[in-house]
Amino acid sequence: MLHTGKSADYVNLALKNGAVSLVINLGSGAFEALVEPVNGKFNDNAWHDVKVTRNLRQVTISVDGILTTTGYTQEDYTMLGSDDFFYVGGSPSTADLPGSPVSNNFMGCLKEVVYKNNDVRLELSRLAKQGDPKMKIHGVVAFKCENVATLDPITFETPESFISLPKWNAKKTGSISFDFRTTEPNGLILFSHGKPRHQKDAKHPQMIKVDFFAIEMLDGHLYLLLDMGSGTIKIKALLKKVNDGEWYHVDFQRDGRSGTISVNTLRTPYTAPGESEILDLDDELYLGGLPENKAGLVFPTEVWTALLNYGYVGCIRDLFIDGQSKDIRQMAEVQSTAGVKPSCSRETAKPCLSNPCKNNGMCRDGWNRYVCDCSGTGYLGRSCEREATVLSYDGSMFMKIQLPVVMHTEAEDVSLRFRSQRAYGILMATTSRDSADTLRLELDAGRVKLTVNLGKGPETLFAGYNLNDNEWHTVRVVRRGKSLKLTVDDQQAMTGQMAGDHTRLEFHNIETGIITERRYLSSVPSNFIGHLQSLTFNGMAYIDLCKNGDIDYCELNARFGFRNIIADPVTFKTKSSYVALATLQAYTSMHLFFQFKTTSLDGLILYNSGDGNDFIVVELVKGYLHYVFDLGNGANLIKGSSNKPLNDNQWHNVMISRDTSNLHTVKIDTKITTQITAGARNLDLKSDLYIGGVAKETYKSLPKLVHAKEGFQGCLASVDLNGRLPDLISDALFCSGQIERGCEGPSTTCQEDSCSNQGVCLQQWDGFSCDCSMTSFSGPLCNDPGTTYIFSKGGGQITYKWPPNDRPSTRADRLAIGFSTVQKEAVLVRVDSSSGLGDYLELHIHQGKIGVKFNVGTDDIAIEESNAIINDGKYHVVRFTRSGGNATLQVDSWPVIERYPAGRQLTIFNSQATIIIGGKEQGQPFQGQLSGLYYNGLKVLNMAAENDANIAIVGNVRLVGEVPSSMTTESTATAMQSEMSTSIMETTTTLATSTARRGKPPTKEPISQTTDDILVASAECPSDDEDIDPCEPSSANPTRAGGREPYPGSAEVIRESSSTTGMVVGIVAAAALCILILLYAMYKYRNRDEGSYHVDESRNYISNSAQSNGAVVKEKQPSSAKSANKNKKNKDKEYYV
């Protein structure tokens, strides 16, 4: 407020933290007084009266005439020297005034400013108002009391928000003060730097140095950082933490190399090293953080928050630079800064109470916000809501981030997730083109190993164990200078301290999968086979940044997405084929991994002999894996655990390990077997390691516990011998027999999800095909739309008529169709028998629900899905099967409904004549779309689209799209061959029934029968005598091949003959009929207690029909289009290098 004097002879009156401060010095030492109000503070926008009097050494100060403080100056000096200047309300450099406790100029109103002594009375405020020539006015001074412009606080709401201020010209002296308030532990509050210059340093010739100034928060502590070109100082401004949500006043004063940083009233002095006294700042002064586009910015390694991307979140107010106030609220508005709001309030509710972090993210309360740690979740985003990208590595793949400029850091935050079955492999490493500096994470014997080398030799930490279990694991590394912390999953963190004085890490690249920068490596870590996710380095999620194209400096050939990895597959085509490699190094411990696939029950996979009786063998015995070894105490056998034999032509993962405590572990896929052996602990192997077998004469001399009499026939892949990844062909000392790269044979086999939409997978040697009959879909994988017709307003009809001599009679029927409609009442499909017989089958909609009714000679039998509303305009698929009087119905993936009518039922649907689609004849015309109709081998809509001669179309019916084929030519040929070979005896198979019942969620559709039982009734045959075999058929002209869907295991289709042949057959049939009646009567007499007809045999159909098909087939629930496309693109889920 007022100052006169200089050097050690002065009076200074100021307002400090809302109290009145007086500092007076007569040349022999300062007298300091601080007058504070009882309640509140003096900056309350009210007038206050201040009087200071001195009589010789006695000094008295009073405020408002009540609060009085009296004291004495030091020693006996009683004369106050006069100066040429009085400063009222401020000065050009208030921080440099002697005795000044503040650095800001006064903002507010002053009146009646009077100074008097024995000689003179100066009414300073009156003289200034009158324009006295001795008075000089600087800045904006109004001679009336106006409302003072309040310096509103602002809140930085996100770490990305910041404000840029003009360049701070503080070469020799300067001051900055501000208030802040936060609960967050980390954040960059102020930063500016000067012009870059290259450091004269032989070790780091590319090191760029800059003058800089920064104030930052780390772990709740406030730090001042300053470098004027001759060395950096880093001062902790206060011993206590300052992130407790209270306001703190920070005051930074500088004069040349020395200065102070004070928090509230606690002052910490500093002196910069070296000789430079000039702080040459050339860039803007950033408040609260840094711009996202940091081009042109140079981050000194000492400013950890800048390199770790820690922006400040909290409040700032009363910013003064060199005594001049800065309206940061207005600056934020002008710069349209996102995430800055013009107020400061603290919410009482803790944000984490609402559990905002999804997918098990860890929540931390910040300043009016929540902060989610997503590192262990596999997700990214503010709330861990976005799934992180997975990268798949097969041992020859990598991702390399080539940073645009060389990086130098003293602090790093690294996290990643990995999944692997191998005990060795590089996860992540920083590498430099000019030095051995590295921060490296790798798998080493199933543990995570951290190596940090800053040029003076490596420091290592280990964490975790048995991490090669093919499960996701999370690794976190935190380095702060010399301090290291390594954490795996939620286990206890491992900590360490770096030796020596070096703390700076230099790197050009961040590498994964393979280390390509090997110039300074003494030993190269093993390449990685497995999956990586969520690699984050100092806040940068590099895998997702690369995938999304947000950065253009990443190079990679690793594959995006989670893929089953088959690395370097090799086929041993005969049982006499094998390779020899260098001796297996397994003296004290061992980690082996490989994948195999075979159809052979037995075979020697691996063999290495040693000194004395020492040896190791891995072999298949009757489809099961055996691990046999001798450490010198006699042979031991460990049988691998598996639910079924492993010669199922599927890939299996095998891990075999032995630790220094003689704990042997055999893991096959997910099943683990362990055994501890006593005695000798060393496996002393000599000679070559044989893979795939040995020479023929050697089998006789193999140890007794080894069963192998021949070699392994099949495929091996991903072979890992203690972290070494041999190329079985290139690295072989010699090869014998037929060995080829790749994996021949049926590498793609039927899986549950091979065919979409409940299509049936048909295994073939070179792959598989899908039968889409009961799906309404088509295409190779049953994920293409079936042939579709639209039935418009007014109704239309498609009619298929069997030729008169070619009308089938069936004991079992299968019907499937897809549709969409909004009608409550309609007939979709109706099948009728010849005129006068009365047999029929009708698929209809009644009151918005789908149902089927049929009659095969006894009564009308109905079955309906009452829970599913299907007239919602959405696409639905309905599947119906009949066996005699029993029936099943399924809509979409709802549970299968079964209908078993009571009493004895007739079973044969006689002499089927027409299939009518559209319901126009029945007076309930269908309106909507119908797709992919299948009935007993006929794809009627396909036939209609192909203009089949037996089909007539009338009314408003329109074809949509092309006609796809649901089975390949190859599968069709196979099916026809199978059909031709099926005997008539196999046509009695009854309906497959489902185990799914009401109340249970849908799991898998029951396996549909693979045969349509088709019998024939000629015009002369009795229409419905179920106890008499149908007429003996003879040759006839079959329906055109294009309409029928041949299917493996389907029954022979026997058609009606001409009348001449029929007479002959009739005579034979009549004789046979008499015999059968007699036999039947005897049978009924002996079994009269058996009750009504209820086809229990159909329960056995699942196994029978599967066997008749030559392979077990599986069906699944309809999958989404996305998964269907995925299956289509990568149906075998394997890739090779």
Short mmCIF file of C-alpha atoms in Angstrom, two decimals, residues 423-429 438-453 458-468 474-477 485-488 494 525:
data_model
loop_
_atom_site.label_atom_id
_atom_site.label_comp_id
_atom_site.label_asym_id
_atom_site.label_seq_id
_atom_site.Cartn_x
_atom_site.Cartn_y
_atom_site.Cartn_z
CA ALA A 423 7.40 -68.96 -20.35
CA TYR A 424 9.69 -66.59 -22.28
CA GLY A 425 9.13 -63.62 -24.55
CA ILE A 426 9.60 -59.86 -24.83
CA LEU A 427 6.52 -57.86 -23.84
CA MET A 428 7.69 -54.25 -24.24
CA ALA A 429 10.97 -52.37 -24.42
CA THR A 438 16.30 -49.36 -22.00
CA LEU A 439 13.22 -50.01 -19.93
CA ARG A 440 12.24 -53.58 -20.78
CA LEU A 441 9.47 -55.95 -19.70
CA GLU A 442 9.72 -59.62 -20.62
CA LEU A 443 8.54 -63.06 -19.59
CA ASP A 444 11.38 -65.05 -18.02
CA ALA A 445 10.63 -68.59 -16.83
CA GLY A 446 6.98 -67.70 -16.33
CA ARG A 447 7.74 -64.52 -14.33
CA VAL A 448 7.72 -60.88 -15.41
CA LYS A 449 11.20 -59.39 -15.48
CA LEU A 450 11.77 -55.62 -15.49
CA THR A 451 15.14 -54.41 -16.73
CA VAL A 452 16.12 -50.73 -16.50
CA ASN A 453 19.47 -49.61 -17.88
CA PRO A 458 21.00 -52.84 -15.68
CA GLU A 459 18.79 -53.01 -12.62
CA THR A 460 16.30 -55.88 -12.59
CA LEU A 461 13.10 -56.72 -10.71
CA PHE A 462 10.96 -59.88 -10.90
CA ALA A 463 7.26 -60.27 -10.12
CA GLY A 464 4.58 -62.95 -10.47
CA TYR A 465 4.95 -66.63 -11.24
CA ASN A 466 3.38 -69.18 -13.62
CA LEU A 467 2.21 -66.32 -15.80
CA ASN A 468 2.35 -68.49 -18.93
CA THR A 474 -1.75 -56.93 -15.97
CA VAL A 475 1.73 -55.43 -15.53
CA ARG A 476 2.35 -51.93 -14.15
CA VAL A 477 5.68 -50.10 -13.91
CA LYS A 485 8.01 -50.22 -8.68
CA LEU A 486 6.79 -53.33 -10.56
CA THR A 487 3.31 -54.80 -10.00
CA VAL A 488 1.68 -57.86 -11.60
CA MET A 494 8.13 -55.19 -6.00
CA PRO A 525 15.18 -61.68 -25.45
#
